Amino acid sequence: MGHRGARHAVVVGGSLAGMLAAHVLAGHADRVTVVERDRFPDGTGARPGVPQGRHPHVLLEGGQAAMESLLPGFLAELRAAGAPRVGLPSGLVLWLNGRWFRRSPATTHIYTGSRAQLEELVRRRVLANPVISVEEGTDAVGLLGDVSRVRGVVLRDRSGDARGQQRALAADLVVDASGSGTKAPQWLTALGAEGPHEETIDTGLAYASRVYRGRNGVLDGDTAGYYVYPNPDQVHAGGALPLEDGSHLVIVSGLRGDEPPTDDDEFVTYTKRLPHPLLHQWLEEAEPLSPAFGYRRAANIRRRYDLPGGCPAGFLATGDALCTFNPIYGQGMAVAAMSAVALRDALADSRRASSTRRVQRAVFAASRQAWDISAGADRKMPGATGNAVAGGPADRAADWYLRRVQECAPGDPVVGRAFRSVLSLSEPVTALFAPPVARAVLFRPPATTPAEPPVTLEEPGV
């Protein structure tokens, strides 16, 4: 989509990735139409079209920078709305690979409020632009065009007198932001295009979440929450993260064949599978505020629209429609924002023509580090399946070093800082190989860490 003569862009999907893409495209098109199958709620209610909406979401630091770049002042709005800003490692009691993290001063921060709250704030900002309109209660069911170019979408109304009727909506550019359940590969095949090659890694992970309010004040003050990360030797994960209303969203996860239950009592009992009774003890005293909700689709799926023959001109994919991550790593919202920044920068690059393929490659690159982290961890989990499980020689060569990084990160402040900067998508993976980090990883034994969950913060300089 070029700078001149661009008339109409259609974005399929009105969640975070779709709204941010629409915001960017509004600077290059005469009009932008967002097609959304749901009706947007008034306020911050959950939407049926966001299947993970009732589960924990975090906005990593890389995503925060991207959001602020796209919507200046957004983080101040998020804080004003009450979204908790939690410092790591100081704010959470964290467990990884058999070790508790020292609660040293924070080197990165995450926002842990509800997905619905963040989406509502983004939606309000984006839809204030008169260039952007929304067709709510409308399904996209196909593409217009041919093997060389996409020229619009086929829509079907979901409500009212026109329910079930199909109609065509012409467009100069169609952006698929319809999420992990995208049907775009099939639509492209119907036009005679090849469609994208898909890379998959599936651990069979499943999780369940429930809102609680603590009764004993343990998760208060300096301690915002708990989190236990999974690994090949400890496949169960879980934790409690604060929400904007003072409650906590509790999550537990397991692998194929040992999925967490959604029954009230069994949900609490399941937390005994974690390597420490900390969360279970807290839940025994806490007040449940919601039912438990389960989620079973947590595979990593990457659609290679960036490769030759991946799709015709006039079509782009972003967000989960392009690259879906295991949600346990909390990357989705950050990558949606970083992809929108990549889209903006690619379209603004006056040195080269904004061909669809070049822009798609730029958007794809924005998700590469998150994929390397999520897929790299999941391919080591027992029972992982998929055509990308084996990885390549470079993946296998880095395994030993990265295992050492994880062993050192809980106790070594230099390694810990680099580790968190990479996981938060605020620094490239090369930060793990900087000389001070490499010296600690290669030549020093892992530093001592607390034997029990640390309940107090360390003083600066300790």
mmCIF file with all atom_site columns, N, CA, C and O in Angstrom, residues 429-458:
data_model
loop_
_atom_site.group_PDB
_atom_site.id
_atom_site.type_symbol
_atom_site.label_atom_id
_atom_site.label_alt_id
_atom_site.label_comp_id
_atom_site.label_asym_id
_atom_site.label_entity_id
_atom_site.label_seq_id
_atom_site.pdbx_PDB_ins_code
_atom_site.Cartn_x
_atom_site.Cartn_y
_atom_site.Cartn_z
_atom_site.occupancy
_atom_site.B_iso_or_equiv
_atom_site.pdbx_formal_charge
_atom_site.auth_seq_id
_atom_site.auth_comp_id
_atom_site.auth_asym_id
_atom_site.auth_atom_id
_atom_site.pdbx_PDB_model_num
ATOM 1   N N  . VAL A 1 429 ? 18.186 -10.448 21.690 1.00 0.00 ? 429 VAL A N  1
ATOM 2   C CA . VAL A 1 429 ? 18.757 -11.633 22.319 1.00 0.00 ? 429 VAL A CA 1
ATOM 3   C C  . VAL A 1 429 ? 20.261 -11.483 22.518 1.00 0.00 ? 429 VAL A C  1
ATOM 4   O O  . VAL A 1 429 ? 20.836 -12.085 23.439 1.00 0.00 ? 429 VAL A O  1
ATOM 5   N N  . THR A 1 430 ? 20.904 -10.666 21.695 1.00 0.00 ? 430 THR A N  1
ATOM 6   C CA . THR A 1 430 ? 22.349 -10.470 21.829 1.00 0.00 ? 430 THR A CA 1
ATOM 7   C C  . THR A 1 430 ? 22.727 -9.905  23.198 1.00 0.00 ? 430 THR A C  1
ATOM 8   O O  . THR A 1 430 ? 23.893 -10.025 23.609 1.00 0.00 ? 430 THR A O  1
ATOM 9   N N  . ALA A 1 431 ? 21.771 -9.313  23.925 1.00 0.00 ? 431 ALA A N  1
ATOM 10  C CA . ALA A 1 431 ? 22.060 -8.814  25.276 1.00 0.00 ? 431 ALA A CA 1
ATOM 11  C C  . ALA A 1 431 ? 22.525 -9.933  26.198 1.00 0.00 ? 431 ALA A C  1
ATOM 12  O O  . ALA A 1 431 ? 23.261 -9.690  27.161 1.00 0.00 ? 431 ALA A O  1
ATOM 13  N N  . LEU A 1 432 ? 22.107 -11.167 25.906 1.00 0.00 ? 432 LEU A N  1
ATOM 14  C CA . LEU A 1 432 ? 22.513 -12.307 26.726 1.00 0.00 ? 432 LEU A CA 1
ATOM 15  C C  . LEU A 1 432 ? 23.963 -12.699 26.500 1.00 0.00 ? 432 LEU A C  1
ATOM 16  O O  . LEU A 1 432 ? 24.514 -13.493 27.271 1.00 0.00 ? 432 LEU A O  1
ATOM 17  N N  . PHE A 1 433 ? 24.572 -12.170 25.443 1.00 0.00 ? 433 PHE A N  1
ATOM 18  C CA . PHE A 1 433 ? 25.947 -12.523 25.101 1.00 0.00 ? 433 PHE A CA 1
ATOM 19  C C  . PHE A 1 433 ? 26.911 -11.355 25.318 1.00 0.00 ? 433 PHE A C  1
ATOM 20  O O  . PHE A 1 433 ? 28.074 -11.432 24.926 1.00 0.00 ? 433 PHE A O  1
ATOM 21  N N  . ALA A 1 434 ? 26.431 -10.268 25.936 1.00 0.00 ? 434 ALA A N  1
ATOM 22  C CA . ALA A 1 434 ? 27.315 -9.147  26.260 1.00 0.00 ? 434 ALA A CA 1
ATOM 23  C C  . ALA A 1 434 ? 28.421 -9.639  27.191 1.00 0.00 ? 434 ALA A C  1
ATOM 24  O O  . ALA A 1 434 ? 28.196 -10.546 28.004 1.00 0.00 ? 434 ALA A O  1
ATOM 25  N N  . PRO A 1 435 ? 29.623 -9.080  27.104 1.00 0.00 ? 435 PRO A N  1
ATOM 26  C CA . PRO A 1 435 ? 30.760 -9.605  27.881 1.00 0.00 ? 435 PRO A CA 1
ATOM 27  C C  . PRO A 1 435 ? 30.497 -9.793  29.371 1.00 0.00 ? 435 PRO A C  1
ATOM 28  O O  . PRO A 1 435 ? 30.841 -10.855 29.915 1.00 0.00 ? 435 PRO A O  1
ATOM 29  N N  . PRO A 1 436 ? 29.895 -8.822  30.098 1.00 0.00 ? 436 PRO A N  1
ATOM 30  C CA . PRO A 1 436 ? 29.672 -9.060  31.532 1.00 0.00 ? 436 PRO A CA 1
ATOM 31  C C  . PRO A 1 436 ? 28.749 -10.246 31.800 1.00 0.00 ? 436 PRO A C  1
ATOM 32  O O  . PRO A 1 436 ? 28.940 -10.979 32.770 1.00 0.00 ? 436 PRO A O  1
ATOM 33  N N  . VAL A 1 437 ? 27.745 -10.412 30.931 1.00 0.00 ? 437 VAL A N  1
ATOM 34  C CA . VAL A 1 437 ? 26.820 -11.533 31.086 1.00 0.00 ? 437 VAL A CA 1
ATOM 35  C C  . VAL A 1 437 ? 27.530 -12.845 30.765 1.00 0.00 ? 437 VAL A C  1
ATOM 36  O O  . VAL A 1 437 ? 27.428 -13.832 31.509 1.00 0.00 ? 437 VAL A O  1
ATOM 37  N N  . ALA A 1 438 ? 28.260 -12.863 29.663 1.00 0.00 ? 438 ALA A N  1
ATOM 38  C CA . ALA A 1 438 ? 28.952 -14.085 29.253 1.00 0.00 ? 438 ALA A CA 1
ATOM 39  C C  . ALA A 1 438 ? 29.968 -14.526 30.300 1.00 0.00 ? 438 ALA A C  1
ATOM 40  O O  . ALA A 1 438 ? 30.109 -15.730 30.566 1.00 0.00 ? 438 ALA A O  1
ATOM 41  N N  . ARG A 1 439 ? 30.668 -13.576 30.919 1.00 0.00 ? 439 ARG A N  1
ATOM 42  C CA . ARG A 1 439 ? 31.643 -13.940 31.946 1.00 0.00 ? 439 ARG A CA 1
ATOM 43  C C  . ARG A 1 439 ? 30.965 -14.628 33.122 1.00 0.00 ? 439 ARG A C  1
ATOM 44  O O  . ARG A 1 439 ? 31.458 -15.645 33.641 1.00 0.00 ? 439 ARG A O  1
ATOM 45  N N  . ALA A 1 440 ? 29.828 -14.087 33.536 1.00 0.00 ? 440 ALA A N  1
ATOM 46  C CA . ALA A 1 440 ? 29.104 -14.693 34.659 1.00 0.00 ? 440 ALA A CA 1
ATOM 47  C C  . ALA A 1 440 ? 28.567 -16.072 34.293 1.00 0.00 ? 440 ALA A C  1
ATOM 48  O O  . ALA A 1 440 ? 28.634 -17.013 35.091 1.00 0.00 ? 440 ALA A O  1
ATOM 49  N N  . VAL A 1 441 ? 28.049 -16.203 33.084 1.00 0.00 ? 441 VAL A N  1
ATOM 50  C CA . VAL A 1 441 ? 27.444 -17.457 32.654 1.00 0.00 ? 441 VAL A CA 1
ATOM 51  C C  . VAL A 1 441 ? 28.509 -18.541 32.461 1.00 0.00 ? 441 VAL A C  1
ATOM 52  O O  . VAL A 1 441 ? 28.304 -19.705 32.851 1.00 0.00 ? 441 VAL A O  1
ATOM 53  N N  . LEU A 1 442 ? 29.634 -18.185 31.896 1.00 0.00 ? 442 LEU A N  1
ATOM 54  C CA . LEU A 1 442 ? 30.637 -19.175 31.513 1.00 0.00 ? 442 LEU A CA 1
ATOM 55  C C  . LEU A 1 442 ? 31.635 -19.509 32.624 1.00 0.00 ? 442 LEU A C  1
ATOM 56  O O  . LEU A 1 442 ? 32.144 -20.630 32.690 1.00 0.00 ? 442 LEU A O  1
ATOM 57  N N  . PHE A 1 443 ? 31.928 -18.544 33.500 1.00 0.00 ? 443 PHE A N  1
ATOM 58  C CA . PHE A 1 443 ? 33.056 -18.723 34.406 1.00 0.00 ? 443 PHE A CA 1
ATOM 59  C C  . PHE A 1 443 ? 32.709 -18.668 35.889 1.00 0.00 ? 443 PHE A C  1
ATOM 60  O O  . PHE A 1 443 ? 33.590 -18.878 36.725 1.00 0.00 ? 443 PHE A O  1
ATOM 61  N N  . ARG A 1 444 ? 31.457 -18.375 36.234 1.00 0.00 ? 444 ARG A N  1
ATOM 62  C CA . ARG A 1 444 ? 31.109 -18.324 37.649 1.00 0.00 ? 444 ARG A CA 1
ATOM 63  C C  . ARG A 1 444 ? 29.988 -19.313 37.947 1.00 0.00 ? 444 ARG A C  1
ATOM 64  O O  . ARG A 1 444 ? 29.064 -19.467 37.136 1.00 0.00 ? 444 ARG A O  1
ATOM 65  N N  . PRO A 1 445 ? 30.006 -19.950 39.096 1.00 0.00 ? 445 PRO A N  1
ATOM 66  C CA . PRO A 1 445 ? 28.875 -20.814 39.466 1.00 0.00 ? 445 PRO A CA 1
ATOM 67  C C  . PRO A 1 445 ? 27.648 -19.944 39.746 1.00 0.00 ? 445 PRO A C  1
ATOM 68  O O  . PRO A 1 445 ? 27.779 -18.768 40.108 1.00 0.00 ? 445 PRO A O  1
ATOM 69  N N  . PRO A 1 446 ? 26.449 -20.489 39.566 1.00 0.00 ? 446 PRO A N  1
ATOM 70  C CA . PRO A 1 446 ? 25.246 -19.706 39.862 1.00 0.00 ? 446 PRO A CA 1
ATOM 71  C C  . PRO A 1 446 ? 25.261 -19.178 41.295 1.00 0.00 ? 446 PRO A C  1
ATOM 72  O O  . PRO A 1 446 ? 25.639 -19.897 42.230 1.00 0.00 ? 446 PRO A O  1
ATOM 73  N N  . ALA A 1 447 ? 24.882 -17.922 41.460 1.00 0.00 ? 447 ALA A N  1
ATOM 74  C CA . ALA A 1 447 ? 24.876 -17.297 42.784 1.00 0.00 ? 447 ALA A CA 1
ATOM 75  C C  . ALA A 1 447 ? 23.791 -17.916 43.658 1.00 0.00 ? 447 ALA A C  1
ATOM 76  O O  . ALA A 1 447 ? 22.791 -18.466 43.178 1.00 0.00 ? 447 ALA A O  1
ATOM 77  N N  . THR A 1 448 ? 23.982 -17.811 44.948 1.00 0.00 ? 448 THR A N  1
ATOM 78  C CA . THR A 1 448 ? 23.015 -18.331 45.911 1.00 0.00 ? 448 THR A CA 1
ATOM 79  C C  . THR A 1 448 ? 21.687 -17.591 45.773 1.00 0.00 ? 448 THR A C  1
ATOM 80  O O  . THR A 1 448 ? 21.648 -16.380 45.568 1.00 0.00 ? 448 THR A O  1
ATOM 81  N N  . THR A 1 449 ? 20.618 -18.341 45.912 1.00 0.00 ? 449 THR A N  1
ATOM 82  C CA . THR A 1 449 ? 19.267 -17.768 45.863 1.00 0.00 ? 449 THR A CA 1
ATOM 83  C C  . THR A 1 449 ? 18.511 -18.197 47.111 1.00 0.00 ? 449 THR A C  1
ATOM 84  O O  . THR A 1 449 ? 18.920 -19.134 47.814 1.00 0.00 ? 449 THR A O  1
ATOM 85  N N  . PRO A 1 450 ? 17.389 -17.541 47.426 1.00 0.00 ? 450 PRO A N  1
ATOM 86  C CA . PRO A 1 450 ? 16.651 -17.896 48.641 1.00 0.00 ? 450 PRO A CA 1
ATOM 87  C C  . PRO A 1 450 ? 16.175 -19.350 48.626 1.00 0.00 ? 450 PRO A C  1
ATOM 88  O O  . PRO A 1 450 ? 15.747 -19.866 47.599 1.00 0.00 ? 450 PRO A O  1
ATOM 89  N N  . ALA A 1 451 ? 16.255 -19.989 49.785 1.00 0.00 ? 451 ALA A N  1
ATOM 90  C CA . ALA A 1 451 ? 15.803 -21.377 49.895 1.00 0.00 ? 451 ALA A CA 1
ATOM 91  C C  . ALA A 1 451 ? 14.289 -21.472 49.944 1.00 0.00 ? 451 ALA A C  1
ATOM 92  O O  . ALA A 1 451 ? 13.703 -22.491 49.567 1.00 0.00 ? 451 ALA A O  1
ATOM 93  N N  . GLU A 1 452 ? 13.630 -20.427 50.413 1.00 0.00 ? 452 GLU A N  1
ATOM 94  C CA . GLU A 1 452 ? 12.174 -20.362 50.512 1.00 0.00 ? 452 GLU A CA 1
ATOM 95  C C  . GLU A 1 452 ? 11.682 -19.110 49.784 1.00 0.00 ? 452 GLU A C  1
ATOM 96  O O  . GLU A 1 452 ? 12.475 -18.202 49.499 1.00 0.00 ? 452 GLU A O  1
ATOM 97  N N  . PRO A 1 453 ? 10.392 -19.041 49.468 1.00 0.00 ? 453 PRO A N  1
ATOM 98  C CA . PRO A 1 453 ? 9.880  -17.843 48.787 1.00 0.00 ? 453 PRO A CA 1
ATOM 99  C C  . PRO A 1 453 ? 10.230 -16.576 49.556 1.00 0.00 ? 453 PRO A C  1
ATOM 100 O O  . PRO A 1 453 ? 9.900  -16.459 50.746 1.00 0.00 ? 453 PRO A O  1
ATOM 101 N N  . PRO A 1 454 ? 10.920 -15.644 48.934 1.00 0.00 ? 454 PRO A N  1
ATOM 102 C CA . PRO A 1 454 ? 11.333 -14.424 49.647 1.00 0.00 ? 454 PRO A CA 1
ATOM 103 C C  . PRO A 1 454 ? 10.149 -13.488 49.872 1.00 0.00 ? 454 PRO A C  1
ATOM 104 O O  . PRO A 1 454 ? 9.501  -13.063 48.915 1.00 0.00 ? 454 PRO A O  1
ATOM 105 N N  . VAL A 1 455 ? 9.862  -13.180 51.114 1.00 0.00 ? 455 VAL A N  1
ATOM 106 C CA . VAL A 1 455 ? 8.684  -12.366 51.428 1.00 0.00 ? 455 VAL A CA 1
ATOM 107 C C  . VAL A 1 455 ? 9.021  -10.877 51.520 1.00 0.00 ? 455 VAL A C  1
ATOM 108 O O  . VAL A 1 455 ? 8.125  -10.052 51.561 1.00 0.00 ? 455 VAL A O  1
ATOM 109 N N  . THR A 1 456 ? 10.309 -10.541 51.555 1.00 0.00 ? 456 THR A N  1
ATOM 110 C CA . THR A 1 456 ? 10.687 -9.136  51.658 1.00 0.00 ? 456 THR A CA 1
ATOM 111 C C  . THR A 1 456 ? 11.631 -8.756  50.529 1.00 0.00 ? 456 THR A C  1
ATOM 112 O O  . THR A 1 456 ? 12.294 -9.614  49.936 1.00 0.00 ? 456 THR A O  1
ATOM 113 N N  . LEU A 1 457 ? 11.705 -7.470  50.245 1.00 0.00 ? 457 LEU A N  1
ATOM 114 C CA . LEU A 1 457 ? 12.575 -6.965  49.184 1.00 0.00 ? 457 LEU A CA 1
ATOM 115 C C  . LEU A 1 457 ? 14.007 -6.831  49.695 1.00 0.00 ? 457 LEU A C  1
ATOM 116 O O  . LEU A 1 457 ? 14.236 -6.584  50.887 1.00 0.00 ? 457 LEU A O  1
ATOM 117 N N  . GLU A 1 458 ? 14.938 -6.999  48.796 1.00 0.00 ? 458 GLU A N  1
ATOM 118 C CA . GLU A 1 458 ? 16.326 -6.713  49.132 1.00 0.00 ? 458 GLU A CA 1
ATOM 119 C C  . GLU A 1 458 ? 16.574 -5.209  49.078 1.00 0.00 ? 458 GLU A C  1
ATOM 120 O O  . GLU A 1 458 ? 15.961 -4.494  48.285 1.00 0.00 ? 458 GLU A O  1
#
